[in-house]
Coordinates of C-alpha atoms and ligand atoms in Angstrom, one line a residue:
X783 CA 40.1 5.2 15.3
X784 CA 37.9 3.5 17.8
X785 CA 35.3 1.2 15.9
X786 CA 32.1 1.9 16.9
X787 CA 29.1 -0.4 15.4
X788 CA 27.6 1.0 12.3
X789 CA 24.2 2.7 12.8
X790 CA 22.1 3.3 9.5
X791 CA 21.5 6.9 8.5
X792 CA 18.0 6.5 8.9
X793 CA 18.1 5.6 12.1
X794 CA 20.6 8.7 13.0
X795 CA 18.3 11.0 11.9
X796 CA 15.2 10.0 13.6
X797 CA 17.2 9.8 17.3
X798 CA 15.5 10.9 20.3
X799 CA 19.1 11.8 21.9
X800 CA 22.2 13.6 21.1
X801 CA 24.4 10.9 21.7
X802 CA 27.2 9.0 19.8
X803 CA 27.4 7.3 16.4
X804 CA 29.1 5.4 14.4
X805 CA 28.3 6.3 10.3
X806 CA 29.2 4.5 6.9
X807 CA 28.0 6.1 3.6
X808 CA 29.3 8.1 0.6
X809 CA 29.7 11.6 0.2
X810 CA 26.9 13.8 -2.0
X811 CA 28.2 17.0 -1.3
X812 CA 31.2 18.8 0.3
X813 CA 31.0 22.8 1.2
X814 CA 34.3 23.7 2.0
X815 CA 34.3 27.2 4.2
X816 CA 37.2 28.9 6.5
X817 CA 36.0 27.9 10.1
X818 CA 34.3 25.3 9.1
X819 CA 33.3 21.9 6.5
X820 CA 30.1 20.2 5.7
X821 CA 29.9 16.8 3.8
X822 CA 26.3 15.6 3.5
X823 CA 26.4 11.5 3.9
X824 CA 23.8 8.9 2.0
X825 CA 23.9 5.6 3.1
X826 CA 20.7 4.6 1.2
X827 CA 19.0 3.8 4.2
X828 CA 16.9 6.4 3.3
X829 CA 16.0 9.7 1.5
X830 CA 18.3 12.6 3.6
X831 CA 21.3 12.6 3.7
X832 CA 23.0 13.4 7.5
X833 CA 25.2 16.5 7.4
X834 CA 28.6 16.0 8.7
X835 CA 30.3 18.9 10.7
X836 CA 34.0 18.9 10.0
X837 CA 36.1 21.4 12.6
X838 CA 39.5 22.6 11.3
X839 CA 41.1 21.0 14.6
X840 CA 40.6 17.5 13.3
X841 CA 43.8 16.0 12.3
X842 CA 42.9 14.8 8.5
X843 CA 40.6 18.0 8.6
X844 CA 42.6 19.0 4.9
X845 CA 41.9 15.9 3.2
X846 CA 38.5 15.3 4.8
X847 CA 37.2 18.8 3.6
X848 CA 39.0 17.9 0.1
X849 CA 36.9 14.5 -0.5
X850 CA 34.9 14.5 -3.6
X851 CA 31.7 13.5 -4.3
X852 CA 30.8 9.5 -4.3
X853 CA 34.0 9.1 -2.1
X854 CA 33.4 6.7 0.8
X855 CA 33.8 7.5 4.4
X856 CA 33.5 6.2 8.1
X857 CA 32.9 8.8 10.9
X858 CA 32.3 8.7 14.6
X859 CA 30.9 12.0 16.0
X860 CA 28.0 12.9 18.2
X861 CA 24.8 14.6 17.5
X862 CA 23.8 18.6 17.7
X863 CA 21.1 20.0 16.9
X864 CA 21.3 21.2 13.7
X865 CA 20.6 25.1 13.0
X866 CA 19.4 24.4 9.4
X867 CA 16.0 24.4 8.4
X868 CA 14.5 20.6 7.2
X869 CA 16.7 18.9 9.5
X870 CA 16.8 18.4 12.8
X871 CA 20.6 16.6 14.1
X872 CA 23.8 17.2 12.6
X873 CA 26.8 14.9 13.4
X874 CA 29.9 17.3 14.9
X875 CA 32.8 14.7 13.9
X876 CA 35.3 13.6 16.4
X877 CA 36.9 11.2 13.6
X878 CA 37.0 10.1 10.2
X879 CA 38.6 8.2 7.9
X880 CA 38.6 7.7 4.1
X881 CA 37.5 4.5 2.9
X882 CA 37.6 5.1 -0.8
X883 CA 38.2 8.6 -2.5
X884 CA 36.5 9.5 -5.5
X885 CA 37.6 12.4 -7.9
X886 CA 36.0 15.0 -10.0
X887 CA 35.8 12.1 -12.7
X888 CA 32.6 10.6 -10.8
X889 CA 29.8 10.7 -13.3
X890 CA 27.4 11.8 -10.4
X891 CA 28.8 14.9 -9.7
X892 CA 25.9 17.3 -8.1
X893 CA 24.1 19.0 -11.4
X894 CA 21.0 18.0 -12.8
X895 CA 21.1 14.6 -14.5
X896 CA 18.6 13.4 -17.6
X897 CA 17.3 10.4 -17.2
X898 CA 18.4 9.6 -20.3
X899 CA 22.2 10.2 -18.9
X900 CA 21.5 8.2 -16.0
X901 CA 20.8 5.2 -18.1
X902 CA 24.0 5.3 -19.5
X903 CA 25.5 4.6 -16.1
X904 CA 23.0 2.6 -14.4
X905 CA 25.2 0.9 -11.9
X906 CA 26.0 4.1 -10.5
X907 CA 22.3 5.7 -10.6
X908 CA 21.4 3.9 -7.4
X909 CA 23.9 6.4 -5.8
X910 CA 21.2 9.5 -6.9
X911 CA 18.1 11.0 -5.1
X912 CA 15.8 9.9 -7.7
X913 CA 17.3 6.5 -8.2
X914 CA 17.5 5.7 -4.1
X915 CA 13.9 6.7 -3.5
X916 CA 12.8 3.9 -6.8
X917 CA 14.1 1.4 -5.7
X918 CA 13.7 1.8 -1.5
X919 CA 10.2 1.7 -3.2
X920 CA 10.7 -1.3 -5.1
X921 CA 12.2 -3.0 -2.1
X922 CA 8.8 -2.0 0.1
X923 CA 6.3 -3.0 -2.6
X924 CA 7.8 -6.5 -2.8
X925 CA 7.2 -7.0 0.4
X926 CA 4.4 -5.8 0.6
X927 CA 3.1 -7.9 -2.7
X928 CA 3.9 -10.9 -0.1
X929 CA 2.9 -9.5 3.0
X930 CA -1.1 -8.8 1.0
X931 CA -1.4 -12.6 0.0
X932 CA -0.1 -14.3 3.3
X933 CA -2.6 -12.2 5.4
X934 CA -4.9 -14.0 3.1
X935 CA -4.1 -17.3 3.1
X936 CA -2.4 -17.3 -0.6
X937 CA 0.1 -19.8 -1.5
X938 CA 3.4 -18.6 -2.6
X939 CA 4.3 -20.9 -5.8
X940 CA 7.4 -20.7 -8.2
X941 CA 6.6 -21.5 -11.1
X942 CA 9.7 -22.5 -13.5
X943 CA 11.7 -19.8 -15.6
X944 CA 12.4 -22.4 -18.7
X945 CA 9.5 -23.9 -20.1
X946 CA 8.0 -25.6 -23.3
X947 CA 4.9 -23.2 -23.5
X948 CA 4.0 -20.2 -24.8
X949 CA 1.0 -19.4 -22.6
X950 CA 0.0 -15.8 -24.3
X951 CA 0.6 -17.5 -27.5
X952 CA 1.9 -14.7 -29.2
X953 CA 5.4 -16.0 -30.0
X954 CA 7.6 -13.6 -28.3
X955 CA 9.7 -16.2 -25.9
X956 CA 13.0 -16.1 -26.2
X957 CA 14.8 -19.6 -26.4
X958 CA 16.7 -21.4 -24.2
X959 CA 18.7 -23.9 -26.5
X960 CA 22.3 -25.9 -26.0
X961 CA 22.8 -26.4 -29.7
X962 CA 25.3 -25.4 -31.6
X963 CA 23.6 -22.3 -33.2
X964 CA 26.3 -22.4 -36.2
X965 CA 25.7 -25.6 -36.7
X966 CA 22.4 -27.4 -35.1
X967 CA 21.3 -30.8 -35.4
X968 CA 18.5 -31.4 -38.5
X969 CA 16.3 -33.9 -39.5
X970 CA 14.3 -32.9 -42.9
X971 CA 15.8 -29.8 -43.4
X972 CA 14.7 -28.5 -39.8
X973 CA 16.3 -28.1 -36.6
X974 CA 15.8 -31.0 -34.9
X975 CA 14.7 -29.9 -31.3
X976 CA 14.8 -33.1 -29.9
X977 CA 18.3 -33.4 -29.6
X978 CA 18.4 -30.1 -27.7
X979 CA 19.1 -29.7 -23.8
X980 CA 15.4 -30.5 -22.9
X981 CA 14.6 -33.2 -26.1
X982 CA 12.0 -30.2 -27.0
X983 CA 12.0 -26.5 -27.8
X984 CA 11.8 -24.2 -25.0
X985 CA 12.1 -20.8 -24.3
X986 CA 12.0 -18.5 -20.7
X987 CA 8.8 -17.9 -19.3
X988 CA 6.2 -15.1 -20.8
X989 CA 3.9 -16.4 -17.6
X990 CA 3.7 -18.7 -14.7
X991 CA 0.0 -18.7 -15.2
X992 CA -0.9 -22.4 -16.4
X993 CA 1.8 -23.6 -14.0
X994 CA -0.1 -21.5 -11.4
X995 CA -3.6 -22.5 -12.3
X996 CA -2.2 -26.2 -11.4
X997 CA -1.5 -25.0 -8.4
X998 CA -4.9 -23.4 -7.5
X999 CA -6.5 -27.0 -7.9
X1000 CA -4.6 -28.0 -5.6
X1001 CA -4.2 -24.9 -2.6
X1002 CA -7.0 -23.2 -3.9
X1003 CA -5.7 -19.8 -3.7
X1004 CA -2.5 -18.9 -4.8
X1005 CA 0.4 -16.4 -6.7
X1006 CA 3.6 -15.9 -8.2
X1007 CA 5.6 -13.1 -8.1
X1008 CA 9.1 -13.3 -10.5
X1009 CA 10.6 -12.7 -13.7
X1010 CA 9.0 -13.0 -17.2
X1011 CA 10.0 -12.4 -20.7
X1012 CA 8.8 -11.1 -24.2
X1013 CA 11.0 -11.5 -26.9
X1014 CA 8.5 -8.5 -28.2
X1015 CA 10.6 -5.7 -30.3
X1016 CA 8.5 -2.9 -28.9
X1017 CA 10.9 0.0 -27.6
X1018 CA 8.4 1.6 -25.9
X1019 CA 8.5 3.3 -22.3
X1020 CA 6.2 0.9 -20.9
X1021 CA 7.4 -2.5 -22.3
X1022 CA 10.4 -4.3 -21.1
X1023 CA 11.8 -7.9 -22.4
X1024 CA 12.6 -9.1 -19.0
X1025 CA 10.0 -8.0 -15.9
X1026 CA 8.6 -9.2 -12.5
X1027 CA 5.1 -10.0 -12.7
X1028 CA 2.8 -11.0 -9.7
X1029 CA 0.1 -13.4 -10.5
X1030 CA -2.5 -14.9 -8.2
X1031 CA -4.5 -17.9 -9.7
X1032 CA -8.2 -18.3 -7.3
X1033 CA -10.4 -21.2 -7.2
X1034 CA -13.6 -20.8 -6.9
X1035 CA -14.1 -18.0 -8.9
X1036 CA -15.3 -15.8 -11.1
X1037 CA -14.6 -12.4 -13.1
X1038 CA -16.3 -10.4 -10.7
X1039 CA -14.3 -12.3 -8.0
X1040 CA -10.9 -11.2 -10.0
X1041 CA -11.9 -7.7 -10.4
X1042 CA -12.1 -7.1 -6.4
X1043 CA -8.9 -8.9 -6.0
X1044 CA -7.4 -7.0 -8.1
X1045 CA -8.7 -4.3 -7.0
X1046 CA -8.0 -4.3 -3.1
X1047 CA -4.9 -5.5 -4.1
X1048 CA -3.9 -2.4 -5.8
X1049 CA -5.7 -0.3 -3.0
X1050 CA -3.2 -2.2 -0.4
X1051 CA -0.2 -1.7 -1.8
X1052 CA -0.7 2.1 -2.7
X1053 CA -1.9 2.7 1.0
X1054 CA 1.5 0.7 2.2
X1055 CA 3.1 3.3 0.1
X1056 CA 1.3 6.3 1.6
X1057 CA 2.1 4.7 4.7
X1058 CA 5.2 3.4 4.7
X1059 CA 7.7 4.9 2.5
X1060 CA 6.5 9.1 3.0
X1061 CA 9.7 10.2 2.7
X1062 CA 10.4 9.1 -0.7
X1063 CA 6.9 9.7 -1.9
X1064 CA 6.9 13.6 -1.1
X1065 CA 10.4 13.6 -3.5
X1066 CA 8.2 12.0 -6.2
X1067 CA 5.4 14.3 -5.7
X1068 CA 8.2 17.1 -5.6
X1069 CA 10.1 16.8 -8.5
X1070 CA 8.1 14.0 -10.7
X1071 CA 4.7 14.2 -10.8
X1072 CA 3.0 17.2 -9.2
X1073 CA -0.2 15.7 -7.1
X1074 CA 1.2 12.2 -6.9
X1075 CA -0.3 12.4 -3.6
X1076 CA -3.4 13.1 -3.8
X1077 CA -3.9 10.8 -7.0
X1078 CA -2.8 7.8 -4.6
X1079 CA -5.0 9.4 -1.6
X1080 CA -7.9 9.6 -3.8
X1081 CA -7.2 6.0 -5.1
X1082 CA -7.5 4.8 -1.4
X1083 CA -11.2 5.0 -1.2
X1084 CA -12.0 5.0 -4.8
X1085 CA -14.1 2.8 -5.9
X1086 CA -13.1 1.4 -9.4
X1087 CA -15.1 2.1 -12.4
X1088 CA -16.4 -0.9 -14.6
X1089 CA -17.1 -1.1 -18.3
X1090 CA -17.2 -3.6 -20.6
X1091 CA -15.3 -3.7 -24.1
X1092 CA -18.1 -3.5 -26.4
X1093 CA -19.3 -0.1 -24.2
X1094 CA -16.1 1.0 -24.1
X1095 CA -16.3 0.9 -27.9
X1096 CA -19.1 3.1 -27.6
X1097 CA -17.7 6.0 -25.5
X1098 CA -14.5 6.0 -27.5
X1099 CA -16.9 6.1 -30.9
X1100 CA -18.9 9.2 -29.5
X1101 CA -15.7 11.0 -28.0
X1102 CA -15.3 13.0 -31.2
X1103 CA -12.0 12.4 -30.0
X1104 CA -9.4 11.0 -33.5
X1105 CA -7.3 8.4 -33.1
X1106 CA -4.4 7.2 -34.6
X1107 CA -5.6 3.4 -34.4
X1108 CA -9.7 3.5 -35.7
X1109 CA -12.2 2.2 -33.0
X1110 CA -14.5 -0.7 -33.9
X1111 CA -15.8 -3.5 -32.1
X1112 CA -13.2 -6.4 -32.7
X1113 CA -10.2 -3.9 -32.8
X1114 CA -7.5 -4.4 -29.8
X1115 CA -7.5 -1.4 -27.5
X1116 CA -4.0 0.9 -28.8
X1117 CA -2.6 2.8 -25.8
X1118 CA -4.0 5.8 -26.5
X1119 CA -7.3 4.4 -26.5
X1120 CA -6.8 2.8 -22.8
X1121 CA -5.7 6.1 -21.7
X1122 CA -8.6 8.3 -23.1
X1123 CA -10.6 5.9 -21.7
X1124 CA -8.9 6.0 -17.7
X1125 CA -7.9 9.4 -18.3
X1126 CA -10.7 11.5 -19.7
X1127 CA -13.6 9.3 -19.6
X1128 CA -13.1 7.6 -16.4
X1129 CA -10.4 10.2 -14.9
X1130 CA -9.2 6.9 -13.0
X1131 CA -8.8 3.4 -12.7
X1132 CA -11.4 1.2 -14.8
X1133 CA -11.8 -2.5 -15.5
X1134 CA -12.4 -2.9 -19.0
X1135 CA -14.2 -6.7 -19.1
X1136 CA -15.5 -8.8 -22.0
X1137 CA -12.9 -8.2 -24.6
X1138 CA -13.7 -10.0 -28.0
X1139 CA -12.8 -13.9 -28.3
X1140 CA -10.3 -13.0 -31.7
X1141 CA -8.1 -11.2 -29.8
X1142 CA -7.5 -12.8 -26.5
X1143 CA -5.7 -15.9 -25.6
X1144 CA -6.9 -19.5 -25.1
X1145 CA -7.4 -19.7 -21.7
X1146 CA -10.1 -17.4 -21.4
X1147 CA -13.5 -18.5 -20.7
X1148 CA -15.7 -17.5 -23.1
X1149 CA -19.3 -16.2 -22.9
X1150 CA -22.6 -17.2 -23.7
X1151 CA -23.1 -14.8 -26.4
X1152 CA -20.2 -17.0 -28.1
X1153 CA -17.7 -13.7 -29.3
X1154 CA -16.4 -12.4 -26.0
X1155 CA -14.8 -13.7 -23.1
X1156 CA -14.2 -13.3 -19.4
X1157 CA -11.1 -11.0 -19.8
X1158 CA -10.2 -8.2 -17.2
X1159 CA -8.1 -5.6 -17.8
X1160 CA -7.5 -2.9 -15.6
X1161 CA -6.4 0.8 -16.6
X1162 CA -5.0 3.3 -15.3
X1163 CA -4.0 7.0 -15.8
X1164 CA -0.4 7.9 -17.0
X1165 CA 0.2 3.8 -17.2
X1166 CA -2.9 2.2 -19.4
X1167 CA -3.4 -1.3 -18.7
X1168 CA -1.3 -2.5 -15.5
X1169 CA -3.3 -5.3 -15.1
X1170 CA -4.4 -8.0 -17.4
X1171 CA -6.6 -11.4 -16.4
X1172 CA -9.7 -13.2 -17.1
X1173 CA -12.1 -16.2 -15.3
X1174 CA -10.6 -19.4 -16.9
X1175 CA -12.4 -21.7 -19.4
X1176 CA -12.2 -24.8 -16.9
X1177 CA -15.0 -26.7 -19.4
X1178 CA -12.7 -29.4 -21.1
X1179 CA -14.8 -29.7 -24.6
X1180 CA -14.6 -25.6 -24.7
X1181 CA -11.4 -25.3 -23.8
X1182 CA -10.4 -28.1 -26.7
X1183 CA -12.6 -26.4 -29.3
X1184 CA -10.6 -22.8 -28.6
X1185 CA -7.4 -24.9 -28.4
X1186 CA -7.3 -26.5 -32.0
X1187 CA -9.1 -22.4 -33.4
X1188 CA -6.1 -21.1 -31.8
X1189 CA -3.6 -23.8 -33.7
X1190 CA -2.4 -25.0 -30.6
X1191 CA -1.1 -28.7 -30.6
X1192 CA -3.3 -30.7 -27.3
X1193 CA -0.5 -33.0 -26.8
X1194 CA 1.8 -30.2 -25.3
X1195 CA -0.8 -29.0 -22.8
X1196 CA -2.5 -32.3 -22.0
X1197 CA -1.0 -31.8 -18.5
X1198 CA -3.0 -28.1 -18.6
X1199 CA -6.1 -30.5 -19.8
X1200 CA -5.9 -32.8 -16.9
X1201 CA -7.1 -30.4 -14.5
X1202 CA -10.2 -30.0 -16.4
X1203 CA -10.9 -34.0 -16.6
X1204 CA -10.3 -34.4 -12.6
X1205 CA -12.2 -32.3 -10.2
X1206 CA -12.6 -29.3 -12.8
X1207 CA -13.8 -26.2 -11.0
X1208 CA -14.3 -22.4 -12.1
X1209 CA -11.2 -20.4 -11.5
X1210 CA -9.5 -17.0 -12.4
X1211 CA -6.7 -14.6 -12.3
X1212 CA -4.7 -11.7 -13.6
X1213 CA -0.9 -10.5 -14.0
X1214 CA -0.1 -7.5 -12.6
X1215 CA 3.0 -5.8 -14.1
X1216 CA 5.3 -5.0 -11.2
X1217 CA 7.6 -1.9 -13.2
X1218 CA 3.8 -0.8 -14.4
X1219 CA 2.9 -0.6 -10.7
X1220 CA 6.0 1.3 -9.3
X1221 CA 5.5 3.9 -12.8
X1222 CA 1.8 4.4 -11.5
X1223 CA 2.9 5.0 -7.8
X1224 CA 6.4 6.8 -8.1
X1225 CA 5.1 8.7 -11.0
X1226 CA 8.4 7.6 -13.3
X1227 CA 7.6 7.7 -16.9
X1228 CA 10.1 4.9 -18.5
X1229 CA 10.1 1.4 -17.5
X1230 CA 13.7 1.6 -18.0
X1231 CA 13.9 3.9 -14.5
X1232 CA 12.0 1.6 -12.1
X1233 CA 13.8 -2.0 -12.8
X1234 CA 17.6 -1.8 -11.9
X1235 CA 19.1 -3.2 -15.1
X1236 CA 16.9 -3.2 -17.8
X1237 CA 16.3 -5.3 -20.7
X1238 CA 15.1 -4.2 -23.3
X1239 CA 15.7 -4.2 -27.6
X1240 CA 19.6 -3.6 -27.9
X1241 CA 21.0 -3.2 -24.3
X1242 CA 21.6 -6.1 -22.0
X1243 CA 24.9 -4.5 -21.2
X1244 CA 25.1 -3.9 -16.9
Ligands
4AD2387 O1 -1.8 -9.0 -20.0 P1 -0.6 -10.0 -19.8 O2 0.1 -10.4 -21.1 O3 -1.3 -11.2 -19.1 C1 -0.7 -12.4 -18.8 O4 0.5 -12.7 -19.0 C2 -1.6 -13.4 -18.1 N1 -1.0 -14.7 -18.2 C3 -1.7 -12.9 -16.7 C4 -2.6 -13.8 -15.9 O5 -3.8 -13.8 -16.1 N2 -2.1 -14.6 -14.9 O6 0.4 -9.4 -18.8 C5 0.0 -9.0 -17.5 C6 0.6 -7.7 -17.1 C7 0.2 -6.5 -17.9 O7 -1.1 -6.0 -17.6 C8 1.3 -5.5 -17.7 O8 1.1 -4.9 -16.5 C9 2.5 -6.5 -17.6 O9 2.0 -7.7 -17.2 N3 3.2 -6.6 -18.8 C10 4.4 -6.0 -19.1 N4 5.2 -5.2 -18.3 C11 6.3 -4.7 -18.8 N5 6.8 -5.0 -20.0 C12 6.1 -5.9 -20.8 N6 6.6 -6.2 -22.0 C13 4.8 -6.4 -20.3 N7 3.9 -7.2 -20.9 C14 2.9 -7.3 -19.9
MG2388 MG1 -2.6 -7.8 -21.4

């Protein structure tokens, strides 16, 4: 067989000619008929497949037509116009041979799958409509979280995976130890930590943020984008233990400031979307969530609601809506309050700002008024909160006061207090959760069916 150079299906099926081509991909479907075979090929280049047009006359013509789904081939054929409605080329097949054959014993045979299924095979889900079109998506999105922040100037920083601090301080890291776990090292009846890998206890990241803030007194504006963890045993469809968060960190600034970053920033990367990845977007608004498309359209030129908690409060109180959770001032929104609130109140995204000082972390700045503090969250329908931030308390006295309320030890973080002592400046910044922002624009329900191998209570397994 003459080797021709590979050409990606997506560019096949977007030619301007009917010439010749060289394919690579794996078989979805094979209709078998008496003058004639079709295969349909994915390569994962993109959404359609390319339908092969196998003649009797060619040689392996009995085996070709007898390959079964998930087998792997390599063709050469030239383009026809393709009678069939939706598509506009077909490849006639002058030769083809089989790279790897798959038989009836491939999970992914053409029915129907549940999610749930698909799960239970997740290195072989990438292979499916649904499961190509996430993660094209999440490829796009990635690039364009970088491509939004290097228009602007932002400095890309990579703040370290293993680390001494818990910077939510809510105690779900997960540690990072060499010790013998059978049999550690103790000094008063304890576990003596400073005989451990790092002479101190540490655990994966639950945040590059205080790494990051460093950074913004230094480059002024700047974000992360990688992996966190949260040790937290919540099986629910939007939490995972290990997930990509984006942070930027600004100097400069304050929770106004935040609020519009945040806000462009999810206007950009739902317009790249729109723009860029159609194809897998009209599947989504297909067969997952009916008027995907006009949500995202209408959240183009939106502009975003802004409450603050202790109103919030209010509206919830005079809903006459019952909750499972009771609403009063102090309480921590429950999920289905931050979805009442985007989805029936707001019917869209809303920053929810001012939270309470009890039940927010240390870095927050807090307010005059003395119980609330410059926190940002931002809400949105189907997903709840996707983003969470605040202004930072850059005052060093403030921030020391909050510190030792919180029961947090000042010698671990004096580095975190230095840049308070030299050249201190106002400064803010938010998380956004990267699964939460590919469940609000593929329309995807679980967390578990936008990351590739999730983690989550009970299965690390693929
Ligand atoms: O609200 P969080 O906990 O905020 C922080 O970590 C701050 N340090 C961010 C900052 O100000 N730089 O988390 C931020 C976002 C959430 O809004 C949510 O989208 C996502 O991260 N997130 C999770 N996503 C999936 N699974 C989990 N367990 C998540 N926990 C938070
Ligand atoms: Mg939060």
């Amino acid at each position: 067989m003459k080797i021709l150079a590979r050409t990606a299906i997506k560019q096949v099926v977007q030619a301007e000619n009917a010439v010749e081509f060289c394919v690579k991909g794996w078989v979805r479907s094979v209709r078998r008929g008496k003058e004639v075979s079709f295969i349909a090929l994915n390569d994962g280049s993109c959404f359609a497949s390319l339908q092969l047009v196998l003649d009797p006359q060619l040689s392996n013509y009995e085996q070709l037509s007898r390959v079964g789904t998930g087998a792997c081939l390599v063709v050469n054929g030239h383009l026809v116009e393709s009678p069939a409605a939706g598509q506009k080329w077909e490849l006639q097949v002058r030769e083809a041979t089989l790279l790897g054959d798959a038989d009836e014993t491939f999970p992914l045979q053409k029915k129907r799958h549940s999610f749930e299924f698909l799960r239970s095979i997740a290195h072989l889900r990438p292979r499916s409509n649904t499961f190509g079109a996430v993660f094209r998506m999440r490829s796009a999105l990635s690039f364009a979280v970088h491509k939004f922040f290097q228009e602007r100037g932002f400095l890309y920083v990579q703040t370290p995976i293993i680390t001494a601090n818990d910077c939510e301080g809510a105690g779900e890291m997960f540690r990072v130890s060499t010790l013998d776990p059978t049999n550690p090292p103790r000094q008063n009846g304890q576990v003596d930590w400073s005989r451990d890998f790092f002479a101190e206890r540490t655990g994966l990241t639950v945040s590059g943020q205080l790494q990051g803030e460093l950074f913004a007194t230094a480059f002024s504006d700047i974000y992360t984008f990688g992996p966190t963890f949260r040790a937290e045993n919540s099986n629910t469809s939007r939490h995972a233990a290990e997930f990509w968060m984006i942070e930027p960190e600004i100097a400069f600034a304050d929770l106004v400031d935040n609020c519009r970053l945040g806000e462009d920033f999810l206007r950009y990367l739902v317009v790249y979307a729109l723009e860029n990845c159609r194809e897998d977007l009209d599947f989504f608004n297909r067969r997952i969530e009916k008027g995907l498309i006009d949500k995202l359209e209408a959240l183009a030129t939106a502009e975003f609601q802004t409450i603050s908690y202790t109103e919030a409060i209010e509206r919830l109180q005079k809903s006459g809506q019952t909750f499972e959770f009771p609403v009063e001032w102090g309480c921590d929104l429950q999920s289905e309050h931050e979805r009442y609130l985007t989805e029936q109140i707001f019917r869209g995204p809303v920053f929810v700002t001012d939270y309470p000082t009890r039940i927010k972390a240390f870095y927050m700045r807090l307010n005059d008024d003395q119980k609330t503090v410059a926190a940002m969250d931002l809400l949105v329908p189907r997903v709840g909160e996707i983003i969470g931030g605040s202004q930072r308390e850059e005052r060093l006295d403030v921030l020391q006061a909050r510190m030792a309320e919180c029961g947090i030890a000042a010698e671990h973080l004096d580095w975190y207090l230095d840049i308070r002592r030299w050249g201190s400046c106002p400064h803010a910044g938010f998380g956004l959760g990267f699964e939460r922002l590919l469940m609000y624009i593929t329309g995807m329900e679980n967390i578990r069916d936008v990351i590739p191998f999730p983690r989550t209570p009970g299965h690390a397994r693929f």
